[in-house]
CSV table of C-alpha atoms in Angstrom, one decimal:
chain,number,residue,atom,x,y,z
W,525,UNK,CA,0.0,0.0,0.1
W,526,UNK,CA,1.1,3.5,-0.8
W,527,UNK,CA,1.8,5.7,2.4
W,528,UNK,CA,4.1,7.4,4.7
W,529,UNK,CA,5.7,5.5,7.5
W,530,UNK,CA,7.4,6.9,10.5
W,531,UNK,CA,9.4,4.9,13.0
W,532,UNK,CA,9.4,4.5,15.6
W,533,UNK,CA,5.8,5.1,17.2
W,534,UNK,CA,7.4,6.0,20.6
W,535,UNK,CA,10.8,7.0,21.3
W,536,UNK,CA,12.6,7.7,24.6
W,537,UNK,CA,15.9,9.7,25.0
W,538,UNK,CA,18.0,11.1,27.6
W,539,UNK,CA,18.6,14.9,27.6
W,540,UNK,CA,21.7,15.9,25.8
W,541,UNK,CA,21.4,13.3,23.1
W,542,UNK,CA,20.7,13.7,19.6
W,543,UNK,CA,18.0,11.4,17.8
W,544,UNK,CA,16.8,11.0,14.5
W,545,UNK,CA,13.3,10.3,13.3
W,546,UNK,CA,12.5,8.4,10.3
W,547,UNK,CA,10.3,9.2,7.5
W,548,UNK,CA,9.5,7.2,4.2
W,549,UNK,CA,6.9,7.6,1.6
W,550,UNK,CA,6.3,5.4,-1.5
W,551,UNK,CA,3.8,7.9,-3.0
W,552,UNK,CA,6.3,9.3,-5.5
W,553,UNK,CA,5.7,12.7,-3.9
W,554,UNK,CA,8.3,15.6,-4.5
W,555,UNK,CA,7.5,17.5,-1.3
W,556,UNK,CA,8.1,16.4,2.3
W,557,UNK,CA,7.4,18.3,5.6
W,558,UNK,CA,8.1,17.9,9.3
W,559,UNK,CA,5.9,19.3,12.0
W,560,UNK,CA,5.7,19.3,15.6
W,561,UNK,CA,2.6,19.2,17.8
W,562,UNK,CA,2.4,20.0,21.5
W,563,UNK,CA,-0.4,18.8,23.6
W,564,UNK,CA,-3.7,20.7,22.9
W,565,UNK,CA,-2.0,22.6,20.1
W,566,UNK,CA,-2.1,22.7,16.4
W,567,UNK,CA,0.8,21.5,14.2
W,568,UNK,CA,3.9,23.7,13.7
W,569,UNK,CA,6.1,23.4,10.7
W,570,UNK,CA,9.9,22.7,11.3
W,571,UNK,CA,11.3,21.9,7.9
W,572,UNK,CA,10.3,21.1,4.4
W,573,UNK,CA,11.8,20.0,1.2
W,574,UNK,CA,10.7,20.5,-2.4
W,575,UNK,CA,13.2,18.4,-4.3
W,576,UNK,CA,16.1,16.0,-3.5
W,577,UNK,CA,18.9,17.8,-1.9
W,578,UNK,CA,17.2,21.0,-0.9
W,579,UNK,CA,15.3,21.9,2.0
W,580,UNK,CA,14.0,25.1,3.8
W,581,UNK,CA,13.5,26.1,7.4
W,582,UNK,CA,10.0,26.3,8.6
W,583,UNK,CA,8.7,28.3,11.6
W,584,UNK,CA,10.7,26.5,14.4
W,585,UNK,CA,13.7,25.0,12.7
W,586,UNK,CA,16.1,26.0,15.7
W,587,UNK,CA,17.4,22.8,17.4
W,588,UNK,CA,16.5,20.5,14.3
W,589,UNK,CA,18.2,19.4,11.1
W,590,UNK,CA,17.3,17.5,8.1
W,591,UNK,CA,18.5,15.8,5.0
W,592,UNK,CA,16.9,14.9,1.9
W,593,UNK,CA,19.5,12.4,0.0
W,594,UNK,CA,16.6,10.4,-1.7
W,595,UNK,CA,13.0,11.3,-2.9
W,596,UNK,CA,11.4,8.9,-0.6
W,597,UNK,CA,13.3,9.7,2.6
W,598,UNK,CA,13.3,12.9,4.8
W,599,UNK,CA,14.7,12.0,8.3
W,600,UNK,CA,14.7,14.6,11.1
W,601,UNK,CA,17.4,15.1,13.7
W,602,UNK,CA,16.4,16.5,17.1
W,603,UNK,CA,19.7,17.7,18.5
W,604,UNK,CA,20.5,18.2,22.0
W,605,UNK,CA,20.3,22.3,21.3
W,606,UNK,CA,16.3,21.9,21.0
W,607,UNK,CA,15.1,23.2,24.4
W,608,UNK,CA,11.9,21.4,24.6
W,609,UNK,CA,12.1,18.3,22.3
W,610,UNK,CA,9.3,16.3,23.8
W,611,UNK,CA,6.5,16.3,21.4
W,612,UNK,CA,4.7,14.7,18.8
W,613,UNK,CA,6.5,14.8,15.5
W,614,UNK,CA,4.5,14.4,12.1
W,615,UNK,CA,5.9,13.9,8.7
W,616,UNK,CA,3.8,14.6,5.5
W,617,UNK,CA,4.3,14.6,2.0
W,618,UNK,CA,2.6,16.2,-1.0
W,619,UNK,CA,2.6,15.7,-4.9
W,620,UNK,CA,4.0,19.3,-5.5
W,621,UNK,CA,4.0,22.5,-3.8
W,622,UNK,CA,1.1,23.6,-5.7
W,623,UNK,CA,-1.8,25.1,-3.5
W,624,UNK,CA,-4.3,22.7,-4.1
W,625,UNK,CA,-2.5,19.5,-3.6
W,626,UNK,CA,-3.1,17.9,0.0
W,627,UNK,CA,-0.7,16.8,2.1
W,628,UNK,CA,-0.7,13.2,3.4
W,629,UNK,CA,0.5,12.7,7.0
W,630,UNK,CA,2.3,9.8,8.6
W,631,UNK,CA,1.1,8.3,11.9
W,632,UNK,CA,3.7,10.4,14.0
W,633,UNK,CA,6.5,9.6,16.4
W,634,UNK,CA,6.0,10.5,20.1
W,635,UNK,CA,9.3,11.7,21.5
W,636,UNK,CA,9.9,11.9,25.2
W,637,UNK,CA,13.2,13.3,26.5
W,638,UNK,CA,14.0,13.1,30.2
L,582,UNK,CA,-0.5,34.3,7.4
L,583,UNK,CA,-4.2,34.9,7.3
L,584,UNK,CA,-6.0,33.8,10.6
L,585,UNK,CA,-8.8,31.6,10.9
L,586,UNK,CA,-11.2,31.6,13.9
L,587,UNK,CA,-13.1,28.2,14.9
L,588,UNK,CA,-15.1,27.2,18.1
L,589,UNK,CA,-13.2,25.2,20.6
L,590,UNK,CA,-15.6,22.4,20.6
L,591,UNK,CA,-18.8,21.1,19.2
L,592,UNK,CA,-21.3,18.0,19.8
L,593,UNK,CA,-23.3,16.3,17.5
L,594,UNK,CA,-25.6,13.0,17.6
L,595,UNK,CA,-24.6,10.1,15.5
L,596,UNK,CA,-26.4,10.1,12.1
L,597,UNK,CA,-27.2,14.0,12.3
L,598,UNK,CA,-25.7,16.6,10.0
L,599,UNK,CA,-22.9,18.7,11.6
L,600,UNK,CA,-21.9,22.3,10.4
L,601,UNK,CA,-18.5,23.4,11.4
L,602,UNK,CA,-17.9,27.0,11.0
L,603,UNK,CA,-14.8,28.9,10.2
L,604,UNK,CA,-14.3,32.7,10.2
L,605,UNK,CA,-11.3,34.0,8.0
L,606,UNK,CA,-12.2,37.7,7.5
L,607,UNK,CA,-8.7,38.7,6.4
L,608,UNK,CA,-8.6,35.9,3.6
L,609,UNK,CA,-6.8,37.2,0.5
L,610,UNK,CA,-7.8,36.5,-3.4
L,611,UNK,CA,-5.2,33.7,-3.5
L,612,UNK,CA,-6.1,31.8,-0.5
L,613,UNK,CA,-7.3,28.4,-0.7
L,614,UNK,CA,-9.5,27.2,2.3
L,615,UNK,CA,-8.5,23.8,3.3
L,616,UNK,CA,-10.0,21.4,6.0
L,617,UNK,CA,-8.0,18.6,7.6
L,618,UNK,CA,-9.1,16.4,10.7
L,619,UNK,CA,-6.9,14.5,13.3
L,620,UNK,CA,-8.3,11.7,15.1
L,621,UNK,CA,-6.6,11.0,18.6
L,622,UNK,CA,-2.8,10.0,18.2
L,623,UNK,CA,-3.0,10.0,14.5
L,624,UNK,CA,-1.7,12.1,12.0
L,625,UNK,CA,-4.1,14.7,10.3
L,626,UNK,CA,-6.0,13.6,7.2
L,627,UNK,CA,-7.2,15.9,4.4
L,628,UNK,CA,-10.8,16.5,4.2
L,629,UNK,CA,-11.7,18.9,1.5
L,630,UNK,CA,-10.5,22.2,0.0
L,631,UNK,CA,-11.9,25.1,-2.2
L,632,UNK,CA,-11.4,28.6,-3.5
L,633,UNK,CA,-14.6,30.2,-4.1
L,634,UNK,CA,-17.3,27.8,-5.1
L,635,UNK,CA,-18.9,25.2,-2.7
L,636,UNK,CA,-17.3,21.9,-3.0
L,637,UNK,CA,-18.6,18.3,-2.4
L,638,UNK,CA,-16.5,15.1,-2.1
L,639,UNK,CA,-17.1,11.6,-0.5
L,640,UNK,CA,-16.4,13.0,3.0
L,641,UNK,CA,-18.0,16.1,3.3
L,642,UNK,CA,-19.2,19.3,1.8
L,643,UNK,CA,-17.5,22.9,1.9
L,644,UNK,CA,-19.6,25.9,1.9
L,645,UNK,CA,-17.8,29.1,1.2
L,646,UNK,CA,-19.7,32.4,1.9
L,647,UNK,CA,-19.8,34.9,-1.2
L,648,UNK,CA,-17.5,37.4,0.5
L,649,UNK,CA,-15.2,34.4,1.3
L,650,UNK,CA,-14.9,35.7,5.0
L,651,UNK,CA,-16.2,32.5,6.2
L,652,UNK,CA,-16.7,28.8,5.3
L,653,UNK,CA,-18.5,25.7,6.8
L,654,UNK,CA,-17.6,22.2,6.6
L,655,UNK,CA,-20.9,20.0,6.5
L,656,UNK,CA,-20.5,16.5,7.5
L,657,UNK,CA,-24.0,15.2,6.2
L,658,UNK,CA,-24.5,12.2,8.6
L,659,UNK,CA,-22.0,12.1,11.6
L,660,UNK,CA,-20.7,8.7,12.6
L,661,UNK,CA,-18.5,7.8,15.8
L,662,UNK,CA,-15.5,7.6,13.7
L,663,UNK,CA,-16.0,11.3,12.7
L,664,UNK,CA,-15.1,12.3,16.3
L,665,UNK,CA,-11.8,14.5,15.7
L,666,UNK,CA,-10.3,17.7,15.6
L,667,UNK,CA,-11.2,19.8,12.6
L,668,UNK,CA,-8.7,22.4,11.4
L,669,UNK,CA,-9.7,25.0,9.0
L,670,UNK,CA,-6.4,26.3,7.3
L,671,UNK,CA,-5.8,29.2,4.8
L,672,UNK,CA,-2.9,28.1,2.2
L,673,UNK,CA,-1.6,31.3,0.7
L,674,UNK,CA,-0.1,31.5,-2.7
L,675,UNK,CA,3.6,30.9,-2.8
L,676,UNK,CA,3.6,29.7,0.8
L,677,UNK,CA,4.6,26.1,1.8
L,678,UNK,CA,2.9,26.4,5.0
L,679,UNK,CA,-0.2,24.8,6.4
L,680,UNK,CA,-0.7,27.0,9.6
L,681,UNK,CA,-2.6,24.9,12.0
L,682,UNK,CA,-4.7,26.7,14.8
L,683,UNK,CA,-6.1,24.7,17.6
L,684,UNK,CA,-9.2,23.6,15.6
L,685,UNK,CA,-12.6,22.6,16.6
L,686,UNK,CA,-12.9,19.3,18.7
L,687,UNK,CA,-16.1,17.3,17.5
L,688,UNK,CA,-17.8,15.0,19.8
L,689,UNK,CA,-20.3,12.5,18.3
L,690,UNK,CA,-22.8,11.2,20.7
L,691,UNK,CA,-24.3,7.7,20.0
Protein backbone atom coordinates (compact mmCIF):
# COMPACT_ATOMS: atom_id res chain seq x y z
CA UNK A 1 0.00 0.00 0.00
CA UNK A 2 1.16 3.53 -0.71
CA UNK A 3 1.70 5.78 2.23
CA UNK A 4 4.02 7.39 4.71
CA UNK A 5 5.76 5.46 7.44
CA UNK A 6 7.33 6.92 10.51
CA UNK A 7 9.35 4.94 12.96
CA UNK A 8 9.39 4.33 15.77
CA UNK A 9 5.95 5.18 17.12
CA UNK A 10 7.36 5.95 20.57
CA UNK A 11 10.90 7.10 21.33
CA UNK A 12 12.56 7.80 24.64
CA UNK A 13 15.87 9.61 25.03
CA UNK A 14 17.98 11.18 27.71
CA UNK A 15 18.58 14.89 27.68
CA UNK A 16 21.69 15.88 25.76
CA UNK A 17 21.41 13.11 23.15
CA UNK A 18 20.70 13.68 19.50
CA UNK A 19 17.94 11.54 18.05
CA UNK A 20 16.89 10.90 14.45
CA UNK A 21 13.28 10.29 13.44
CA UNK A 22 12.60 8.34 10.30
CA UNK A 23 10.13 9.28 7.56
CA UNK A 24 9.67 7.29 4.36
CA UNK A 25 7.08 7.66 1.60
CA UNK A 26 6.32 5.49 -1.43
CA UNK A 27 3.81 7.89 -2.98
CA UNK A 28 6.37 9.35 -5.40
CA UNK A 29 5.72 12.77 -3.88
CA UNK A 30 8.16 15.60 -4.48
CA UNK A 31 7.54 17.62 -1.33
CA UNK A 32 8.01 16.46 2.26
CA UNK A 33 7.43 18.22 5.56
CA UNK A 34 8.11 17.89 9.27
CA UNK A 35 5.72 19.26 11.87
CA UNK A 36 5.73 19.33 15.63
CA UNK A 37 2.60 19.14 17.79
CA UNK A 38 2.42 19.92 21.48
CA UNK A 39 -0.53 18.81 23.65
CA UNK A 40 -3.75 20.65 22.83
CA UNK A 41 -2.09 22.65 20.09
CA UNK A 42 -2.08 22.70 16.32
CA UNK A 43 0.89 21.65 14.20
CA UNK A 44 3.92 23.85 13.62
CA UNK A 45 6.21 23.51 10.61
CA UNK A 46 9.84 22.62 11.34
CA UNK A 47 11.37 21.99 7.89
CA UNK A 48 10.21 21.22 4.39
CA UNK A 49 11.77 19.98 1.20
CA UNK A 50 10.50 20.39 -2.35
CA UNK A 51 13.16 18.35 -4.14
CA UNK A 52 16.07 16.07 -3.37
CA UNK A 53 19.10 17.77 -1.83
CA UNK A 54 17.14 20.92 -1.02
CA UNK A 55 15.20 21.95 2.08
CA UNK A 56 14.00 25.11 3.81
CA UNK A 57 13.41 26.13 7.41
CA UNK A 58 9.89 26.39 8.68
CA UNK A 59 8.68 28.39 11.66
CA UNK A 60 10.54 26.51 14.40
CA UNK A 61 13.72 25.07 12.84
CA UNK A 62 16.10 25.92 15.70
CA UNK A 63 17.53 22.78 17.29
CA UNK A 64 16.54 20.55 14.37
CA UNK A 65 18.29 19.35 11.22
CA UNK A 66 17.14 17.41 8.15
CA UNK A 67 18.51 15.81 5.02
CA UNK A 68 16.92 14.84 1.72
CA UNK A 69 19.32 12.52 -0.07
CA UNK A 70 16.55 10.39 -1.60
CA UNK A 71 13.10 11.34 -2.82
CA UNK A 72 11.47 8.78 -0.54
CA UNK A 73 13.22 9.71 2.68
CA UNK A 74 13.31 12.84 4.87
CA UNK A 75 14.82 12.09 8.29
CA UNK A 76 14.66 14.64 11.09
CA UNK A 77 17.37 14.96 13.74
CA UNK A 78 16.41 16.49 17.05
CA UNK A 79 19.64 17.87 18.45
CA UNK A 80 20.61 18.58 22.03
CA UNK A 81 20.21 22.28 21.19
CA UNK A 82 16.42 21.89 21.04
CA UNK A 83 15.27 23.18 24.42
CA UNK A 84 11.92 21.39 24.63
CA UNK A 85 12.15 18.32 22.39
CA UNK A 86 9.35 16.30 23.97
CA UNK A 87 6.49 16.41 21.46
CA UNK A 88 4.54 14.53 18.80
CA UNK A 89 6.38 14.71 15.46
CA UNK A 90 4.54 14.35 12.19
CA UNK A 91 5.93 13.88 8.72
CA UNK A 92 3.91 14.70 5.61
CA UNK A 93 4.30 14.68 1.87
CA UNK A 94 2.52 16.20 -1.11
CA UNK A 95 2.65 15.68 -4.84
CA UNK A 96 4.00 19.14 -5.58
CA UNK A 97 4.12 22.44 -3.79
CA UNK A 98 1.01 23.64 -5.59
CA UNK A 99 -1.70 25.11 -3.43
CA UNK A 100 -4.33 22.57 -4.22
CA UNK A 101 -2.41 19.42 -3.51
CA UNK A 102 -3.25 18.01 -0.13
CA UNK A 103 -0.63 16.85 2.31
CA UNK A 104 -0.59 13.23 3.41
CA UNK A 105 0.52 12.64 6.97
CA UNK A 106 2.28 9.75 8.62
CA UNK A 107 1.16 8.23 11.92
CA UNK A 108 3.68 10.27 13.92
CA UNK A 109 6.45 9.62 16.40
CA UNK A 110 5.96 10.56 20.04
CA UNK A 111 9.33 11.63 21.45
CA UNK A 112 9.91 11.86 25.18
CA UNK A 113 13.16 13.33 26.47
CA UNK A 114 13.94 13.11 30.16
CA UNK B 1 -0.54 34.39 7.35
CA UNK B 2 -4.26 34.98 7.35
CA UNK B 3 -5.92 33.83 10.55
CA UNK B 4 -8.89 31.54 11.01
CA UNK B 5 -11.25 31.40 13.97
CA UNK B 6 -13.09 28.23 14.95
CA UNK B 7 -15.11 27.23 18.00
CA UNK B 8 -13.09 25.20 20.47
CA UNK B 9 -15.58 22.37 20.57
CA UNK B 10 -18.88 21.13 19.17
CA UNK B 11 -21.14 18.18 19.83
CA UNK B 12 -23.36 16.20 17.53
CA UNK B 13 -25.48 13.10 17.60
CA UNK B 14 -24.78 10.12 15.43
CA UNK B 15 -26.44 10.18 12.00
CA UNK B 16 -27.26 13.87 12.24
CA UNK B 17 -25.67 16.55 10.05
CA UNK B 18 -22.85 18.64 11.49
CA UNK B 19 -21.95 22.17 10.43
CA UNK B 20 -18.48 23.25 11.50
CA UNK B 21 -17.94 27.00 11.05
CA UNK B 22 -14.75 28.87 10.28
CA UNK B 23 -14.22 32.64 10.10
CA UNK B 24 -11.39 34.05 7.99
CA UNK B 25 -12.15 37.74 7.59
CA UNK B 26 -8.60 38.62 6.39
CA UNK B 27 -8.57 36.07 3.58
CA UNK B 28 -6.86 37.22 0.38
CA UNK B 29 -7.88 36.45 -3.17
CA UNK B 30 -5.29 33.71 -3.63
CA UNK B 31 -5.94 31.87 -0.37
CA UNK B 32 -7.39 28.40 -0.67
CA UNK B 33 -9.51 27.14 2.22
CA UNK B 34 -8.40 23.70 3.38
CA UNK B 35 -9.94 21.43 5.99
CA UNK B 36 -8.08 18.65 7.74
CA UNK B 37 -9.10 16.47 10.64
CA UNK B 38 -7.04 14.65 13.23
CA UNK B 39 -8.19 11.59 15.12
CA UNK B 40 -6.64 11.01 18.55
CA UNK B 41 -2.95 10.06 18.40
CA UNK B 42 -2.92 10.05 14.59
CA UNK B 43 -1.64 12.32 11.88
CA UNK B 44 -4.07 14.79 10.28
CA UNK B 45 -6.13 13.68 7.32
CA UNK B 46 -7.15 15.85 4.38
CA UNK B 47 -10.90 16.43 4.18
CA UNK B 48 -11.63 19.00 1.50
CA UNK B 49 -10.53 22.31 0.04
CA UNK B 50 -11.98 25.12 -2.06
CA UNK B 51 -11.39 28.61 -3.40
CA UNK B 52 -14.70 30.31 -4.16
CA UNK B 53 -17.34 27.77 -5.07
CA UNK B 54 -18.94 25.19 -2.83
CA UNK B 55 -17.29 21.78 -3.03
CA UNK B 56 -18.45 18.25 -2.39
CA UNK B 57 -16.55 15.03 -2.01
CA UNK B 58 -17.18 11.63 -0.48
CA UNK B 59 -16.25 12.82 2.99
CA UNK B 60 -17.91 16.20 3.30
CA UNK B 61 -19.13 19.40 1.71
CA UNK B 62 -17.57 22.83 1.94
CA UNK B 63 -19.81 25.86 1.79
CA UNK B 64 -17.97 29.14 1.17
CA UNK B 65 -19.62 32.50 1.83
CA UNK B 66 -19.97 34.82 -1.12
CA UNK B 67 -17.51 37.32 0.41
CA UNK B 68 -15.21 34.41 1.34
CA UNK B 69 -14.87 35.70 4.91
CA UNK B 70 -16.30 32.49 6.31
CA UNK B 71 -16.84 28.87 5.40
CA UNK B 72 -18.63 25.85 6.79
CA UNK B 73 -17.60 22.22 6.69
CA UNK B 74 -20.66 19.99 6.48
CA UNK B 75 -20.67 16.35 7.51
CA UNK B 76 -23.99 15.08 6.20
CA UNK B 77 -24.43 12.18 8.62
CA UNK B 78 -22.03 12.11 11.54
CA UNK B 79 -20.68 8.76 12.66
CA UNK B 80 -18.66 7.89 15.74
CA UNK B 81 -15.58 7.70 13.48
CA UNK B 82 -15.99 11.40 12.67
CA UNK B 83 -15.06 12.37 16.23
CA UNK B 84 -11.85 14.33 15.73
CA UNK B 85 -10.27 17.77 15.81
CA UNK B 86 -11.15 19.65 12.62
CA UNK B 87 -8.77 22.30 11.34
CA UNK B 88 -9.71 25.09 8.96
CA UNK B 89 -6.59 26.37 7.23
CA UNK B 90 -5.86 29.09 4.69
CA UNK B 91 -3.07 28.22 2.30
CA UNK B 92 -1.57 31.34 0.75
CA UNK B 93 -0.14 31.57 -2.71
CA UNK B 94 3.62 30.95 -2.76
CA UNK B 95 3.62 29.58 0.76
CA UNK B 96 4.53 26.02 1.63
CA UNK B 97 2.90 26.32 4.99
CA UNK B 98 -0.25 24.80 6.31
CA UNK B 99 -0.74 26.93 9.43
CA UNK B 100 -2.72 24.91 11.92
CA UNK B 101 -4.69 26.62 14.67
CA UNK B 102 -6.19 24.73 17.59
CA UNK B 103 -9.17 23.56 15.54
CA UNK B 104 -12.62 22.42 16.67
CA UNK B 105 -12.93 19.26 18.70
CA UNK B 106 -16.02 17.42 17.48
CA UNK B 107 -17.69 14.96 19.83
CA UNK B 108 -20.24 12.58 18.31
CA UNK B 109 -22.74 11.06 20.72
CA UNK B 110 -24.24 7.63 20.02
